[in-house]
Amino acid sequence: MEAEQRQQRPDDEPGTGVVTAFGRQLKLLRVRAGMDRAEFGKRVGYSADTVASIEQGRRIPQARFVERADEVLGAGGLLTALKEEVGRAQYPAFFRDMARLESEAVTLHVYGALAIPGLLQTEDYARAVFTMRRPLLDEETVEQRVGARLARQEIFSRRPLPTLSFVIEESVLRRPGGGWPVLQGQLEQILLFGQRRNVEIQIMLTDVQEHCGLAGPFTLIENRDGRRMAYLEVQRTSRLYTERAEVRDAEEQYGILRAQALTPRESLAFVEGLLGER
């Protein structure tokens, strides 16, 4: 309950905070330009209903909408100045700071014990994850969260290339969330990501006798300044560790996890084997 309340703080969700401020600013600029919603929507490539939802703070606009609206309305940067803050509102409150740190990371190490890590998820798999969540999310929020999750994958092609590694539990790869076709597409995407030069994916087999990660999933982050952090998330609550002693413990744990898991080459072969079981 506490996590859900934290997620609904006034500056966190559609209908409040920066999202509402953007909507009001958009409407003022549109009215000043002498355009109704239908005409404006046609010029920016969105329906009048979508424009209304954004102006009323019920929908978080995508970056391309913000940029196009600023251009069409001759706003001179008044709308694009809010783009970064509005973009962060796509994420649930507990993940917002992590999304920023992740986008700036030079090194990222992820241990995935419950689901395929978000950075590796396909659109269908991500949609299945958000659809299965309880309490239920409305359809618009599901699509918003899916879009935000996919946008995070820009990190894979960012320059300079960051170093990314993942240790994933075998049980996660066998859980057909959303059905076998969804899982099949997800396994195929893991193979594609695993072939990138800056990405290493390792599988932790279920029958291993030594396993140091039973306390749950976590992520290690290093930023451009060399600062190292550890991020833990469970049940829609999160914690970011920055004290060196705490981060060092997580780093030691991740190093042992990698030693206990299959090698990257063995892991990709294992995923190929899972695909061949159907």
PDB file of N, CA and C in Angstrom, residues 22 26 29-30 33 35 40 43-46 51 54 61-80:
ATOM      1  N   PHE A  22       2.492  20.954 -18.409  1.00  0.00           N
ATOM      2  CA  PHE A  22       2.742  20.904 -19.852  1.00  0.00           C
ATOM      3  C   PHE A  22       1.431  21.034 -20.619  1.00  0.00           C
ATOM      4  N   LEU A  26       0.485  23.884 -23.288  1.00  0.00           N
ATOM      5  CA  LEU A  26       0.169  23.504 -24.659  1.00  0.00           C
ATOM      6  C   LEU A  26      -1.152  24.134 -25.103  1.00  0.00           C
ATOM      7  N   LEU A  29      -0.859  27.915 -25.720  1.00  0.00           N
ATOM      8  CA  LEU A  29      -0.154  28.218 -26.966  1.00  0.00           C
ATOM      9  C   LEU A  29      -1.013  27.887 -28.186  1.00  0.00           C
ATOM     10  N   ARG A  30      -1.760  26.789 -28.110  1.00  0.00           N
ATOM     11  CA  ARG A  30      -2.623  26.408 -29.232  1.00  0.00           C
ATOM     12  C   ARG A  30      -3.728  27.441 -29.447  1.00  0.00           C
ATOM     13  N   ALA A  33      -2.485  30.555 -30.918  1.00  0.00           N
ATOM     14  CA  ALA A  33      -2.182  30.394 -32.343  1.00  0.00           C
ATOM     15  C   ALA A  33      -3.446  30.321 -33.189  1.00  0.00           C
ATOM     16  N   MET A  35      -5.775  27.867 -33.310  1.00  0.00           N
ATOM     17  CA  MET A  35      -6.058  26.534 -33.857  1.00  0.00           C
ATOM     18  C   MET A  35      -6.963  25.757 -32.914  1.00  0.00           C
ATOM     19  N   PHE A  40      -4.881  21.425 -35.057  1.00  0.00           N
ATOM     20  CA  PHE A  40      -3.560  21.248 -34.451  1.00  0.00           C
ATOM     21  C   PHE A  40      -3.141  19.775 -34.505  1.00  0.00           C
ATOM     22  N   ARG A  43      -1.894  18.731 -37.835  1.00  0.00           N
ATOM     23  CA  ARG A  43      -0.573  19.276 -38.168  1.00  0.00           C
ATOM     24  C   ARG A  43       0.560  18.573 -37.413  1.00  0.00           C
ATOM     25  N   VAL A  44       0.259  18.058 -36.223  1.00  0.00           N
ATOM     26  CA  VAL A  44       1.312  17.363 -35.469  1.00  0.00           C
ATOM     27  C   VAL A  44       1.244  15.849 -35.660  1.00  0.00           C
ATOM     28  N   GLY A  45       0.169  15.358 -36.325  1.00  0.00           N
ATOM     29  CA  GLY A  45       0.062  13.935 -36.596  1.00  0.00           C
ATOM     30  C   GLY A  45      -0.601  13.122 -35.508  1.00  0.00           C
ATOM     31  N   TYR A  46      -1.489  13.768 -34.731  1.00  0.00           N
ATOM     32  CA  TYR A  46      -2.213  13.072 -33.667  1.00  0.00           C
ATOM     33  C   TYR A  46      -3.692  13.433 -33.749  1.00  0.00           C
ATOM     34  N   VAL A  51      -4.871  14.943 -28.415  1.00  0.00           N
ATOM     35  CA  VAL A  51      -4.495  16.298 -28.014  1.00  0.00           C
ATOM     36  C   VAL A  51      -5.252  16.704 -26.756  1.00  0.00           C
ATOM     37  N   ILE A  54      -3.806  15.052 -23.680  1.00  0.00           N
ATOM     38  CA  ILE A  54      -2.534  15.661 -23.276  1.00  0.00           C
ATOM     39  C   ILE A  54      -2.783  17.011 -22.611  1.00  0.00           C
ATOM     40  N   PRO A  61       2.795  12.973 -23.065  1.00  0.00           N
ATOM     41  CA  PRO A  61       3.200  13.039 -24.477  1.00  0.00           C
ATOM     42  C   PRO A  61       4.579  12.440 -24.721  1.00  0.00           C
ATOM     43  N   GLN A  62       4.745  11.830 -25.877  1.00  0.00           N
ATOM     44  CA  GLN A  62       6.043  11.313 -26.275  1.00  0.00           C
ATOM     45  C   GLN A  62       6.930  12.474 -26.739  1.00  0.00           C
ATOM     46  N   ALA A  63       8.224  12.226 -26.776  1.00  0.00           N
ATOM     47  CA  ALA A  63       9.183  13.275 -27.128  1.00  0.00           C
ATOM     48  C   ALA A  63       8.896  13.855 -28.509  1.00  0.00           C
ATOM     49  N   ARG A  64       8.526  12.998 -29.468  1.00  0.00           N
ATOM     50  CA  ARG A  64       8.283  13.493 -30.827  1.00  0.00           C
ATOM     51  C   ARG A  64       7.085  14.440 -30.861  1.00  0.00           C
ATOM     52  N   PHE A  65       6.074  14.186 -30.014  1.00  0.00           N
ATOM     53  CA  PHE A  65       4.931  15.089 -29.932  1.00  0.00           C
ATOM     54  C   PHE A  65       5.377  16.447 -29.400  1.00  0.00           C
ATOM     55  N   VAL A  66       6.166  16.445 -28.346  1.00  0.00           N
ATOM     56  CA  VAL A  66       6.636  17.692 -27.734  1.00  0.00           C
ATOM     57  C   VAL A  66       7.411  18.520 -28.754  1.00  0.00           C
ATOM     58  N   GLU A  67       8.310  17.873 -29.477  1.00  0.00           N
ATOM     59  CA  GLU A  67       9.131  18.589 -30.463  1.00  0.00           C
ATOM     60  C   GLU A  67       8.283  19.149 -31.594  1.00  0.00           C
ATOM     61  N   ARG A  68       7.360  18.338 -32.086  1.00  0.00           N
ATOM     62  CA  ARG A  68       6.514  18.779 -33.205  1.00  0.00           C
ATOM     63  C   ARG A  68       5.572  19.895 -32.770  1.00  0.00           C
ATOM     64  N   ALA A  69       5.005  19.769 -31.569  1.00  0.00           N
ATOM     65  CA  ALA A  69       4.099  20.797 -31.055  1.00  0.00           C
ATOM     66  C   ALA A  69       4.817  22.126 -30.889  1.00  0.00           C
ATOM     67  N   ASP A  70       6.025  22.084 -30.382  1.00  0.00           N
ATOM     68  CA  ASP A  70       6.811  23.304 -30.209  1.00  0.00           C
ATOM     69  C   ASP A  70       7.046  23.984 -31.552  1.00  0.00           C
ATOM     70  N   GLU A  71       7.317  23.165 -32.568  1.00  0.00           N
ATOM     71  CA  GLU A  71       7.571  23.700 -33.908  1.00  0.00           C
ATOM     72  C   GLU A  71       6.299  24.284 -34.524  1.00  0.00           C
ATOM     73  N   VAL A  72       5.204  23.533 -34.478  1.00  0.00           N
ATOM     74  CA  VAL A  72       3.940  23.961 -35.099  1.00  0.00           C
ATOM     75  C   VAL A  72       3.404  25.229 -34.445  1.00  0.00           C
ATOM     76  N   LEU A  73       3.545  25.321 -33.128  1.00  0.00           N
ATOM     77  CA  LEU A  73       3.003  26.469 -32.396  1.00  0.00           C
ATOM     78  C   LEU A  73       3.982  27.637 -32.302  1.00  0.00           C
ATOM     79  N   GLY A  74       5.167  27.476 -32.866  1.00  0.00           N
ATOM     80  CA  GLY A  74       6.167  28.544 -32.791  1.00  0.00           C
ATOM     81  C   GLY A  74       6.478  28.906 -31.355  1.00  0.00           C
ATOM     82  N   ALA A  75       6.605  27.877 -30.507  1.00  0.00           N
ATOM     83  CA  ALA A  75       6.774  28.107 -29.067  1.00  0.00           C
ATOM     84  C   ALA A  75       8.185  28.537 -28.693  1.00  0.00           C
ATOM     85  N   GLY A  76       9.122  28.423 -29.614  1.00  0.00           N
ATOM     86  CA  GLY A  76      10.478  28.898 -29.339  1.00  0.00           C
ATOM     87  C   GLY A  76      11.170  28.177 -28.203  1.00  0.00           C
ATOM     88  N   GLY A  77      10.831  26.904 -28.013  1.00  0.00           N
ATOM     89  CA  GLY A  77      11.499  26.120 -26.976  1.00  0.00           C
ATOM     90  C   GLY A  77      10.764  26.049 -25.657  1.00  0.00           C
ATOM     91  N   LEU A  78       9.626  26.744 -25.535  1.00  0.00           N
ATOM     92  CA  LEU A  78       8.878  26.717 -24.272  1.00  0.00           C
ATOM     93  C   LEU A  78       8.387  25.303 -23.940  1.00  0.00           C
ATOM     94  N   LEU A  79       8.015  24.550 -24.974  1.00  0.00           N
ATOM     95  CA  LEU A  79       7.543  23.188 -24.745  1.00  0.00           C
ATOM     96  C   LEU A  79       8.698  22.191 -24.654  1.00  0.00           C
ATOM     97  N   THR A  80       9.673  22.326 -25.532  1.00  0.00           N
ATOM     98  CA  THR A  80      10.794  21.382 -25.497  1.00  0.00           C
ATOM     99  C   THR A  80      11.622  21.533 -24.231  1.00  0.00           C
TER     100      THR A  80
END
